[in-house]
């Protein structure tokens, strides 16, 4: 009701997602405000006007706090029913010293499936339903930047209204739903993880786009579609999970119609990566473990593989270098630490919150409110976030190596 009152005529589901994204910020505001009220009220005389102002802040934050608490309760409720987090030990053992990238590539399907069993609920709670990065230009909100990044990629497909598209590695389908609305296309979206399929299709029903977006459990190395099924194919930060880039691109080539376009954002090491530097080796390993990657490869490996699969390469470049970021934020900034409670998720990466979050979750584990393994999962994901951030700061890593390829007629 509050959202409809403030933004008449807008889609409630979209507004709710925007509100929920900043829910934890609002919780932080209210906690800080309540603490300030208590301190002022009990520690020293204060003018009624000051108390009224602080009280008004609490009142105005009410709707956002409600949304934040609701989202957090849903998150904890989902975790409490989960039986997946016991997999954390088996997952992290894949990155032990005696395991190589070749070993992980051989077991990529179980590795990636286990990772998303562990990570999906945390992703959605802390980031939203679009599991990817974007540079944020002046005047853009975080959500504006995320959608613009998706729409730019969709625009490179050059498809007509009513086309049939494939989202190759879709998460819970946030980008697929946005792109379906943007292009008025019908989208088949595949993920190897059944939990994401069930969650994504449920969200699509709630948002009224289930007739245009269908999530399907499938391995993108063995797509369950006939040859030449799709007018266009895209992948957003997903084919980095593939054990062989040439093979996954070849499979995409198979299901794409002649003359159709494949466009993707790839996670890659850049020319600035220096394997002789311990810091660079560590951030690479943190990204691999924290993000379910068998191996992280250089941009040249991906571009070469796209050509080997038979695509005519239209473009290959690092979108992290695009545009003027004056007054905006680079893609990695949301993962950098901040003491400002309004800067979420940055606030959770400051030294205090970084250590406090595992303690809070450990207490919830001990009380049985969340399953064992939750703490280890959160620590793993935090390390992955730090690795990505350091990769961005050093320029050694990009999550948006843009590649556009056309299938010959």
Steps between C-alpha positions, in 0.01 A plus 500: 500500500779741595683435171182545296425824682850638433525374141150474349476304178825313552534122506484390862731203453771720353460758775511230765829365365653846507382549856626163618844559353555783746320331785811437704597865464169596653546255784839655571346849501232402746738319732734797501213742551354295784839484667540874462157564648576279797840655556365851479197430714691333781840666490434871469227762476387561145257731330158363399573604140799264482296209628220582256746502208649165598155356555392620156800321350386177658142553381596579142727196489211276606394362160858422399566338837194282458616391154851435632382298796262303280778419254737403781239278666436328166875453452548349846186290462630359172838428659336327797330253264810450288688173503754623248756679715648178628662478155744780580780266613480291187486811284804676648700174492495532120747786542742322733867497407486151351217595261583663166294706258483187283346308792239771551424517128435126501248547782362836383133397506492396867737785593278771348176341616628474859623858487160638403326280755717679756504852357164579339311609811789721611525653152134587484491640853807718462501589129155442349385261229754613236826328586747721315701822517472835318679832495277769647502830311411843635134523596441124486377295791649155550189341345504744206858397426421129523210530254692725260784246494250226410319708240824593327587132456147418382523782247810342346287197400308709246181295539142589413195507722372149568839335448603190692814548709716276718647620830798272551559481877210700643521487881151567634405676179521869590671603173272273295190670639646847439610414145167334419324827587761711318499303173148350520663164430432150625789365704613152594746532787722213613684437826657180627346556843144377571456729802557801273250363246229464763574839654523681167177358359322591823620861471394510134148399600487775764626758249255394230758392238484122536348478150811668353781364721556133579789378715620147417747279683774418250876482451609759245771259383214272380204724419165316469387684186498412128744661260421859391234556768573861602507841332760621751697371799657693786698412813561738788801405714411132481712311245798558729369186675560291187789251502577573134411835340528372144256217570238717671519757219468216247187377673358854490589515130305177442171629644529847342334565165728584204567873495411527869713674761650382828602770750652448842681652794786273612699490825867518400850583609637804318841599368567658840492162674850393605528140616837577661327723758365320807221757539379429146514123551300537822226716348469251213456210742256697718288575193505136392404362842255778588322486165498135397749518212702194396765737362526871416658564159639795303287707261699365203396142586131590473533703181702226332247236611212700351674499163585131529132426553431646157366845587582808298635728774324835477654650812707411806587761762495577873180686590650580841693772315188657347374849567590781738459386860533853642217530748428127467651177627706223345344153505714386795415788737193325654742235629739748658477581876309799633410625848189670365187294588326636191762341275370145464645243434824693563416543869536124561860507370633745761732334757238488778212363294736265317576330831156549654293329229653153554447541878131584448452205266688269741253595773212424264661165419530415871133581556398293199352796310733436208670173404859408572728612220336843467798678658752326277287584196481868594876518566568339162274748321658793684844386391376477143367855524834626630680318218275659238548842658877463502487378143317819408729728698813351341339466158614138490143368464189602308148354529389662175720393212248564224497262208258519207504223242286428194415155367573486126204461265 
